[in-house]
């Protein structure tokens, strides 16, 4: 296989993996909403196009090339559907006719005798994609910002940032006798787009942070690629291919980490959501539902029968400080109460103890390793403990 196809394949496979990550993120977040359905349709179209292209490179089977061209013909229409969904208004009638007619003509090209690999279909596809993306850019820039919420304007801005990369990078996909770039860069643009969309789920990340991170990744990839090229005495084309591969790998890792961070954020949100919607009439039922949440899954609710090894001094210390952490224990202390807490954490194999009720004594014991114990998680545990103790106190007061 030629070197440029090896580089193209690696970048394309990275882009497919990025699209899979984005698909899973969107499915986990209101996958049935109208806007998400449009995004999912676009992901399927782009993923099918890239995957079929890689198969065609490795196998040489012409039908995969036809399928690649067919999927590529649908990309502008999918992009227009997303734009309409984000802007919450229909595109002008002429724009819709342009998108539908252009897609239909290109699909027809797929089945014509000259095949999709000849110059006319390729130039037609490139022109159709570029003009459609330019029209989408115009619709985005001329939108009425006052009719959209802050979150919707954020989505539109990220879409515009994606277009800034997609427009020039997509041209590198069209190799002809007159245009022979060292590597196809559309996969890089797709990974950036996936990253921008996933980062929307974490509203605290600003555009400036996004651009700084992207700049740092690009600079790191450039430095790594040039260093490898210097060591291996590569020519210019191979150097560019190496830089593109390193950048794709870095973007894929960043996207994966961003998706994991978003999932952790949603798990914390699920805890807060449970606190807002739980049945507060029965502390036992409240705790039972709490144990099913991801952050505290596997937590133990310890009753007096489980706590026979501990004396009144232990319970008095826990009453004075209702949340105890294993990491906060003084290992050098010979205090009897400290020894009991050390024994508690060792016996039950947990890191946190939360006093839930005093009469009778109930303790929520859970394992939250230091690496997972962020400031937000600790804060939510404090809220959980106070809510559970308040429920128990109110129930005791009503019985009195």
GROMACS .gro file of C-alpha atoms in nm:
model
  400
    1UNK     CA    1   0.000   0.000   0.000
    2UNK     CA    2   0.140   0.347  -0.087
    3UNK     CA    3   0.254   0.561   0.212
    4UNK     CA    4  -0.016   0.823   0.156
    5UNK     CA    5  -0.288   0.556   0.178
    6UNK     CA    6  -0.139   0.426   0.503
    7UNK     CA    7  -0.159   0.778   0.650
    8UNK     CA    8  -0.509   0.829   0.507
    9UNK     CA    9  -0.625   0.498   0.654
   10UNK     CA   10  -0.492   0.570   1.003
   11UNK     CA   11  -0.653   0.915   1.009
   12UNK     CA   12  -0.980   0.778   0.868
   13UNK     CA   13  -0.997   0.498   1.127
   14UNK     CA   14  -0.935   0.756   1.402
   15UNK     CA   15  -1.221   0.964   1.259
   16UNK     CA   16  -1.456   0.660   1.261
   17UNK     CA   17  -1.367   0.594   1.626
   18UNK     CA   18  -1.436   0.960   1.703
   19UNK     CA   19  -1.776   0.938   1.537
   20UNK     CA   20  -1.857   0.626   1.741
   21UNK     CA   21  -1.772   0.817   2.062
   22UNK     CA   22  -1.992   1.107   1.953
   23UNK     CA   23  -2.276   0.871   1.860
   24UNK     CA   24  -2.267   0.711   2.206
   25UNK     CA   25  -2.264   1.051   2.375
   26UNK     CA   26  -2.566   1.173   2.177
   27UNK     CA   27  -2.758   0.848   2.231
   28UNK     CA   28  -2.703   0.883   2.606
   29UNK     CA   29  -2.833   1.240   2.593
   30UNK     CA   30  -3.190   1.254   2.466
   31UNK     CA   31  -3.112   1.049   2.158
   32UNK     CA   32  -3.475   1.077   2.043
   33UNK     CA   33  -3.487   1.458   2.036
   34UNK     CA   34  -3.535   1.604   1.684
   35UNK     CA   35  -3.195   1.780   1.681
   36UNK     CA   36  -3.011   1.472   1.809
   37UNK     CA   37  -3.177   1.257   1.543
   38UNK     CA   38  -3.039   1.490   1.277
   39UNK     CA   39  -2.693   1.471   1.431
   40UNK     CA   40  -2.716   1.092   1.450
   41UNK     CA   41  -2.818   1.075   1.083
   42UNK     CA   42  -2.516   1.288   0.988
   43UNK     CA   43  -2.286   1.070   1.200
   44UNK     CA   44  -2.412   0.754   1.028
   45UNK     CA   45  -2.368   0.908   0.682
   46UNK     CA   46  -2.015   1.038   0.750
   47UNK     CA   47  -1.910   0.719   0.930
   48UNK     CA   48  -2.039   0.501   0.645
   49UNK     CA   49  -1.856   0.717   0.391
   50UNK     CA   50  -1.522   0.692   0.572
   51UNK     CA   51  -1.553   0.323   0.654
   52UNK     CA   52  -1.644   0.233   0.295
   53UNK     CA   53  -1.351   0.438   0.169
   54UNK     CA   54  -1.106   0.253   0.392
   55UNK     CA   55  -1.250  -0.081   0.279
   56UNK     CA   56  -1.208   0.024  -0.084
   57UNK     CA   57  -0.842   0.115  -0.022
   58UNK     CA   58  -0.767  -0.218   0.143
   59UNK     CA   59  -0.968  -0.445  -0.088
   60UNK     CA   60  -0.977  -0.259  -0.418
   61UNK     CA   61  -1.343  -0.362  -0.462
   62UNK     CA   62  -1.521  -0.103  -0.672
   63UNK     CA   63  -1.858  -0.127  -0.498
   64UNK     CA   64  -1.705   0.026  -0.184
   65UNK     CA   65  -1.596   0.323  -0.395
   66UNK     CA   66  -1.953   0.361  -0.523
   67UNK     CA   67  -2.087   0.349  -0.167
   68UNK     CA   68  -1.829   0.610  -0.057
   69UNK     CA   69  -1.941   0.847  -0.331
   70UNK     CA   70  -2.307   0.782  -0.248
   71UNK     CA   71  -2.256   0.863   0.122
   72UNK     CA   72  -2.045   1.170   0.038
   73UNK     CA   73  -2.334   1.297  -0.175
   74UNK     CA   74  -2.558   1.295   0.134
   75UNK     CA   75  -2.317   1.491   0.358
   76UNK     CA   76  -2.423   1.844   0.245
   77UNK     CA   77  -2.792   1.756   0.290
   78UNK     CA   78  -2.721   1.617   0.639
   79UNK     CA   79  -2.529   1.935   0.727
   80UNK     CA   80  -2.821   2.152   0.610
   81UNK     CA   81  -3.067   1.949   0.820
   82UNK     CA   82  -2.850   2.003   1.129
   83UNK     CA   83  -2.829   2.376   1.055
   84UNK     CA   84  -3.208   2.404   1.027
   85UNK     CA   85  -3.249   2.217   1.355
   86UNK     CA   86  -2.998   2.435   1.537
   87UNK     CA   87  -3.138   2.763   1.400
   88UNK     CA   88  -3.497   2.646   1.460
   89UNK     CA   89  -3.609   2.774   1.122
   90UNK     CA   90  -3.631   2.641   0.768
   91UNK     CA   91  -3.366   2.730   0.515
   92UNK     CA   92  -3.484   2.937   0.216
   93UNK     CA   93  -3.675   2.737  -0.043
   94UNK     CA   94  -3.404   2.781  -0.307
   95UNK     CA   95  -3.141   2.646  -0.067
   96UNK     CA   96  -3.353   2.338  -0.001
   97UNK     CA   97  -3.406   2.282  -0.372
   98UNK     CA   98  -3.033   2.320  -0.429
   99UNK     CA   99  -2.949   2.061  -0.161
  100UNK     CA  100  -3.208   1.808  -0.276
  101UNK     CA  101  -3.136   1.849  -0.648
  102UNK     CA  102  -2.759   1.836  -0.598
  103UNK     CA  103  -2.787   1.522  -0.387
  104UNK     CA  104  -3.013   1.354  -0.644
  105UNK     CA  105  -2.779   1.435  -0.934
  106UNK     CA  106  -2.473   1.307  -0.748
  107UNK     CA  107  -2.653   0.986  -0.653
  108UNK     CA  108  -2.734   0.944  -1.022
  109UNK     CA  109  -2.362   0.987  -1.102
  110UNK     CA  110  -2.291   0.684  -0.882
  111UNK     CA  111  -2.473   0.457  -1.128
  112UNK     CA  112  -2.354   0.610  -1.457
  113UNK     CA  113  -2.110   0.408  -1.674
  114UNK     CA  114  -1.814   0.645  -1.627
  115UNK     CA  115  -1.813   0.568  -1.252
  116UNK     CA  116  -1.758   0.797  -0.959
  117UNK     CA  117  -1.378   0.786  -0.989
  118UNK     CA  118  -1.365   1.001  -1.304
  119UNK     CA  119  -1.297   1.373  -1.298
  120UNK     CA  120  -1.647   1.509  -1.369
  121UNK     CA  121  -1.823   1.339  -1.072
  122UNK     CA  122  -1.536   1.425  -0.836
  123UNK     CA  123  -1.533   1.793  -0.938
  124UNK     CA  124  -1.913   1.804  -0.914
  125UNK     CA  125  -1.905   1.653  -0.565
  126UNK     CA  126  -1.634   1.895  -0.449
  127UNK     CA  127  -1.821   2.197  -0.589
  128UNK     CA  128  -2.152   2.083  -0.439
  129UNK     CA  129  -2.000   2.028  -0.095
  130UNK     CA  130  -1.806   2.355  -0.092
  131UNK     CA  131  -2.098   2.569  -0.212
  132UNK     CA  132  -2.340   2.406   0.032
  133UNK     CA  133  -2.102   2.458   0.324
  134UNK     CA  134  -2.059   2.822   0.220
  135UNK     CA  135  -2.438   2.865   0.214
  136UNK     CA  136  -2.460   2.706   0.559
  137UNK     CA  137  -2.189   2.944   0.680
  138UNK     CA  138  -2.392   3.238   0.548
  139UNK     CA  139  -2.707   3.114   0.725
  140UNK     CA  140  -2.512   3.076   1.049
  141UNK     CA  141  -2.350   3.421   1.031
  142UNK     CA  142  -2.674   3.603   0.941
  143UNK     CA  143  -2.892   3.430   1.203
  144UNK     CA  144  -3.108   3.633   1.440
  145UNK     CA  145  -2.922   3.581   1.766
  146UNK     CA  146  -3.204   3.728   1.975
  147UNK     CA  147  -3.444   3.448   1.875
  148UNK     CA  148  -3.206   3.179   2.006
  149UNK     CA  149  -3.114   3.096   2.362
  150UNK     CA  150  -2.758   3.127   2.491
  151UNK     CA  151  -2.712   2.750   2.465
  152UNK     CA  152  -2.842   2.748   2.105
  153UNK     CA  153  -2.608   3.032   2.008
  154UNK     CA  154  -2.325   2.830   2.163
  155UNK     CA  155  -2.410   2.532   1.940
  156UNK     CA  156  -2.421   2.755   1.633
  157UNK     CA  157  -2.082   2.907   1.715
  158UNK     CA  158  -1.926   2.562   1.754
  159UNK     CA  159  -2.085   2.464   1.422
  160UNK     CA  160  -1.923   2.768   1.260
  161UNK     CA  161  -1.584   2.670   1.406
  162UNK     CA  162  -1.628   2.324   1.256
  163UNK     CA  163  -1.701   2.473   0.914
  164UNK     CA  164  -1.381   2.678   0.929
  165UNK     CA  165  -1.188   2.352   0.933
  166UNK     CA  166  -1.416   2.141   0.717
  167UNK     CA  167  -1.411   2.379   0.419
  168UNK     CA  168  -1.033   2.376   0.350
  169UNK     CA  169  -0.965   2.027   0.485
  170UNK     CA  170  -1.236   1.866   0.273
  171UNK     CA  171  -1.058   1.983  -0.044
  172UNK     CA  172  -0.764   1.755   0.044
  173UNK     CA  173  -0.993   1.454  -0.007
  174UNK     CA  174  -1.012   1.512  -0.382
  175UNK     CA  175  -0.698   1.377  -0.545
  176UNK     CA  176  -0.661   1.443  -0.917
  177UNK     CA  177  -0.377   1.490  -1.166
  178UNK     CA  178  -0.381   1.860  -1.078
  179UNK     CA  179  -0.422   1.827  -0.700
  180UNK     CA  180  -0.221   1.573  -0.503
  181UNK     CA  181  -0.200   1.669  -0.132
  182UNK     CA  182   0.029   1.458   0.090
  183UNK     CA  183  -0.261   1.341   0.310
  184UNK     CA  184  -0.639   1.362   0.331
  185UNK     CA  185  -0.724   1.592   0.621
  186UNK     CA  186  -1.102   1.557   0.637
  187UNK     CA  187  -1.060   1.299   0.917
  188UNK     CA  188  -0.883   1.563   1.127
  189UNK     CA  189  -1.170   1.808   1.068
  190UNK     CA  190  -1.423   1.538   1.166
  191UNK     CA  191  -1.238   1.470   1.493
  192UNK     CA  192  -1.239   1.841   1.576
  193UNK     CA  193  -1.610   1.859   1.497
  194UNK     CA  194  -1.679   1.561   1.726
  195UNK     CA  195  -1.479   1.725   2.002
  196UNK     CA  196  -1.664   2.056   1.963
  197UNK     CA  197  -2.003   1.883   1.979
  198UNK     CA  198  -1.911   1.672   2.283
  199UNK     CA  199  -1.777   1.979   2.464
  200UNK     CA  200  -2.123   2.137   2.432
  201UNK     CA  201  -2.236   1.903   2.708
  202UNK     CA  202  -1.992   2.075   2.941
  203UNK     CA  203  -2.110   2.434   2.927
  204UNK     CA  204  -1.825   2.561   3.146
  205UNK     CA  205  -1.575   2.515   2.860
  206UNK     CA  206  -1.546   2.844   2.671
  207UNK     CA  207  -1.459   2.903   2.305
  208UNK     CA  208  -1.124   3.046   2.415
  209UNK     CA  209  -1.039   2.728   2.606
  210UNK     CA  210  -1.134   2.523   2.301
  211UNK     CA  211  -0.907   2.725   2.074
  212UNK     CA  212  -0.621   2.717   2.324
  213UNK     CA  213  -0.646   2.340   2.356
  214UNK     CA  214  -0.667   2.297   1.979
  215UNK     CA  215  -0.363   2.521   1.936
  216UNK     CA  216  -0.169   2.323   2.197
  217UNK     CA  217  -0.258   1.994   2.026
  218UNK     CA  218  -0.159   2.128   1.684
  219UNK     CA  219   0.170   2.268   1.819
  220UNK     CA  220   0.250   1.940   1.997
  221UNK     CA  221   0.172   1.736   1.686
  222UNK     CA  222   0.386   1.969   1.476
  223UNK     CA  223   0.678   1.937   1.715
  224UNK     CA  224   0.646   1.559   1.742
  225UNK     CA  225   0.612   1.515   1.366
  226UNK     CA  226   0.913   1.733   1.286
  227UNK     CA  227   1.122   1.554   1.551
  228UNK     CA  228   1.036   1.212   1.406
  229UNK     CA  229   1.099   1.338   1.052
  230UNK     CA  230   1.438   1.473   1.157
  231UNK     CA  231   1.538   1.145   1.321
  232UNK     CA  232   1.416   0.933   1.029
  233UNK     CA  233   1.535   1.173   0.756
  234UNK     CA  234   1.188   1.195   0.601
  235UNK     CA  235   1.093   1.398   0.296
  236UNK     CA  236   0.831   1.676   0.307
  237UNK     CA  237   0.530   1.459   0.216
  238UNK     CA  238   0.610   1.194   0.476
  239UNK     CA  239   0.665   1.465   0.737
  240UNK     CA  240   0.320   1.613   0.670
  241UNK     CA  241   0.167   1.266   0.690
  242UNK     CA  242   0.340   1.199   1.022
  243UNK     CA  243   0.220   1.530   1.169
  244UNK     CA  244  -0.138   1.455   1.057
  245UNK     CA  245  -0.128   1.107   1.215
  246UNK     CA  246   0.005   1.243   1.546
  247UNK     CA  247  -0.258   1.519   1.548
  248UNK     CA  248  -0.537   1.268   1.478
  249UNK     CA  249  -0.422   1.043   1.762
  250UNK     CA  250  -0.402   1.339   2.002
  251UNK     CA  251  -0.750   1.458   1.902
  252UNK     CA  252  -0.895   1.109   1.947
  253UNK     CA  253  -0.748   1.080   2.298
  254UNK     CA  254  -0.875   1.430   2.386
  255UNK     CA  255  -1.221   1.342   2.254
  256UNK     CA  256  -1.225   1.018   2.454
  257UNK     CA  257  -1.127   1.200   2.774
  258UNK     CA  258  -1.386   1.471   2.710
  259UNK     CA  259  -1.658   1.208   2.666
  260UNK     CA  260  -1.554   1.039   2.992
  261UNK     CA  261  -1.558   1.373   3.175
  262UNK     CA  262  -1.904   1.443   3.035
  263UNK     CA  263  -2.026   1.103   3.154
  264UNK     CA  264  -1.893   1.176   3.504
  265UNK     CA  265  -2.069   1.513   3.499
  266UNK     CA  266  -2.394   1.343   3.406
  267UNK     CA  267  -2.351   1.090   3.687
  268UNK     CA  268  -2.320   1.377   3.932
  269UNK     CA  269  -2.623   1.541   3.773
  270UNK     CA  270  -2.813   1.215   3.820
  271UNK     CA  271  -2.740   1.234   4.194
  272UNK     CA  272  -2.869   1.589   4.213
  273UNK     CA  273  -3.167   1.490   3.999
  274UNK     CA  274  -3.244   1.204   4.235
  275UNK     CA  275  -3.230   1.438   4.534
  276UNK     CA  276  -3.480   1.664   4.358
  277UNK     CA  277  -3.725   1.389   4.256
  278UNK     CA  278  -3.686   1.118   4.520
  279UNK     CA  279  -3.958   0.998   4.756
  280UNK     CA  280  -3.883   1.189   5.076
  281UNK     CA  281  -4.160   1.030   5.280
  282UNK     CA  282  -3.955   0.724   5.381
  283UNK     CA  283  -3.581   0.745   5.466
  284UNK     CA  284  -3.535   0.371   5.398
  285UNK     CA  285  -3.685   0.400   5.050
  286UNK     CA  286  -3.475   0.712   4.988
  287UNK     CA  287  -3.154   0.527   5.076
  288UNK     CA  288  -3.251   0.222   4.870
  289UNK     CA  289  -3.294   0.440   4.560
  290UNK     CA  290  -2.972   0.624   4.637
  291UNK     CA  291  -2.771   0.301   4.626
  292UNK     CA  292  -2.861   0.250   4.257
  293UNK     CA  293  -2.693   0.573   4.144
  294UNK     CA  294  -2.359   0.545   3.967
  295UNK     CA  295  -2.153   0.760   4.202
  296UNK     CA  296  -2.262   0.574   4.517
  297UNK     CA  297  -2.341   0.236   4.359
  298UNK     CA  298  -2.249  -0.044   4.597
  299UNK     CA  299  -2.279   0.175   4.906
  300UNK     CA  300  -2.365  -0.004   5.230
  301UNK     CA  301  -2.642   0.102   5.465
  302UNK     CA  302  -2.519  -0.015   5.804
  303UNK     CA  303  -2.771  -0.076   6.083
  304UNK     CA  304  -2.705  -0.117   6.460
  305UNK     CA  305  -2.658  -0.493   6.407
  306UNK     CA  306  -2.363  -0.419   6.176
  307UNK     CA  307  -2.206  -0.172   6.418
  308UNK     CA  308  -2.179  -0.379   6.737
  309UNK     CA  309  -1.798  -0.351   6.736
  310UNK     CA  310  -1.811   0.023   6.800
  311UNK     CA  311  -1.878   0.210   7.126
  312UNK     CA  312  -2.052   0.534   7.223
  313UNK     CA  313  -1.738   0.742   7.174
  314UNK     CA  314  -1.732   0.637   6.807
  315UNK     CA  315  -2.097   0.738   6.755
  316UNK     CA  316  -2.051   1.063   6.946
  317UNK     CA  317  -1.756   1.157   6.721
  318UNK     CA  318  -1.959   1.072   6.410
  319UNK     CA  319  -2.252   1.280   6.540
  320UNK     CA  320  -2.020   1.577   6.587
  321UNK     CA  321  -1.875   1.528   6.237
  322UNK     CA  322  -2.137   1.340   6.029
  323UNK     CA  323  -1.905   1.278   5.730
  324UNK     CA  324  -1.579   1.094   5.791
  325UNK     CA  325  -1.313   1.024   5.530
  326UNK     CA  326  -1.043   0.763   5.545
  327UNK     CA  327  -0.794   1.002   5.387
  328UNK     CA  328  -0.847   1.252   5.672
  329UNK     CA  329  -0.744   1.010   5.948
  330UNK     CA  330  -0.430   1.090   6.143
  331UNK     CA  331  -0.223   0.774   6.099
  332UNK     CA  332   0.016   0.872   6.377
  333UNK     CA  333  -0.259   0.927   6.635
  334UNK     CA  334  -0.304   0.674   6.915
  335UNK     CA  335  -0.651   0.806   6.995
  336UNK     CA  336  -0.902   0.527   7.064
  337UNK     CA  337  -1.172   0.689   6.851
  338UNK     CA  338  -0.929   0.725   6.559
  339UNK     CA  339  -0.842   0.356   6.599
  340UNK     CA  340  -1.212   0.268   6.575
  341UNK     CA  341  -1.252   0.469   6.254
  342UNK     CA  342  -0.947   0.298   6.107
  343UNK     CA  343  -1.102  -0.037   6.195
  344UNK     CA  344  -1.437   0.077   6.047
  345UNK     CA  345  -1.284   0.166   5.709
  346UNK     CA  346  -1.078  -0.154   5.702
  347UNK     CA  347  -1.364  -0.382   5.807
  348UNK     CA  348  -1.611  -0.259   5.546
  349UNK     CA  349  -1.357  -0.172   5.277
  350UNK     CA  350  -1.484   0.185   5.229
  351UNK     CA  351  -1.341   0.537   5.219
  352UNK     CA  352  -1.637   0.746   5.341
  353UNK     CA  353  -1.883   0.715   5.630
  354UNK     CA  354  -2.199   0.930   5.636
  355UNK     CA  355  -2.422   0.941   5.943
  356UNK     CA  356  -2.779   0.909   5.816
  357UNK     CA  357  -2.989   0.856   6.129
  358UNK     CA  358  -2.915   0.868   6.500
  359UNK     CA  359  -3.211   0.677   6.647
  360UNK     CA  360  -3.152   0.407   6.543
  361UNK     CA  361  -2.801   0.464   6.413
  362UNK     CA  362  -2.763   0.414   6.038
  363UNK     CA  363  -2.445   0.485   5.845
  364UNK     CA  364  -2.404   0.507   5.469
  365UNK     CA  365  -2.060   0.363   5.387
  366UNK     CA  366  -1.921   0.394   5.035
  367UNK     CA  367  -1.597   0.360   4.846
  368UNK     CA  368  -1.492   0.681   4.670
  369UNK     CA  369  -1.119   0.659   4.588
  370UNK     CA  370  -0.913   0.980   4.614
  371UNK     CA  371  -0.879   1.003   4.234
  372UNK     CA  372  -1.259   1.012   4.200
  373UNK     CA  373  -1.321   1.231   4.503
  374UNK     CA  374  -1.344   1.568   4.332
  375UNK     CA  375  -1.458   1.880   4.512
  376UNK     CA  376  -1.796   1.856   4.338
  377UNK     CA  377  -1.840   1.491   4.443
  378UNK     CA  378  -1.755   1.575   4.805
  379UNK     CA  379  -2.003   1.861   4.799
  380UNK     CA  380  -2.277   1.633   4.668
  381UNK     CA  381  -2.205   1.381   4.943
  382UNK     CA  382  -2.251   1.656   5.198
  383UNK     CA  383  -2.586   1.748   5.042
  384UNK     CA  384  -2.691   1.382   5.039
  385UNK     CA  385  -2.600   1.337   5.406
  386UNK     CA  386  -2.788   1.648   5.514
  387UNK     CA  387  -3.098   1.552   5.314
  388UNK     CA  388  -3.102   1.198   5.454
  389UNK     CA  389  -3.051   1.321   5.810
  390UNK     CA  390  -3.320   1.584   5.766
  391UNK     CA  391  -3.564   1.317   5.645
  392UNK     CA  392  -3.490   1.103   5.947
  393UNK     CA  393  -3.529   1.397   6.188
  394UNK     CA  394  -3.860   1.505   6.033
  395UNK     CA  395  -3.992   1.149   6.052
  396UNK     CA  396  -3.892   1.118   6.418
  397UNK     CA  397  -4.058   1.452   6.493
  398UNK     CA  398  -4.383   1.344   6.323
  399UNK     CA  399  -4.388   1.023   6.531
  400UNK     CA  400  -4.348   1.224   6.849
   0.00000   0.00000   0.00000
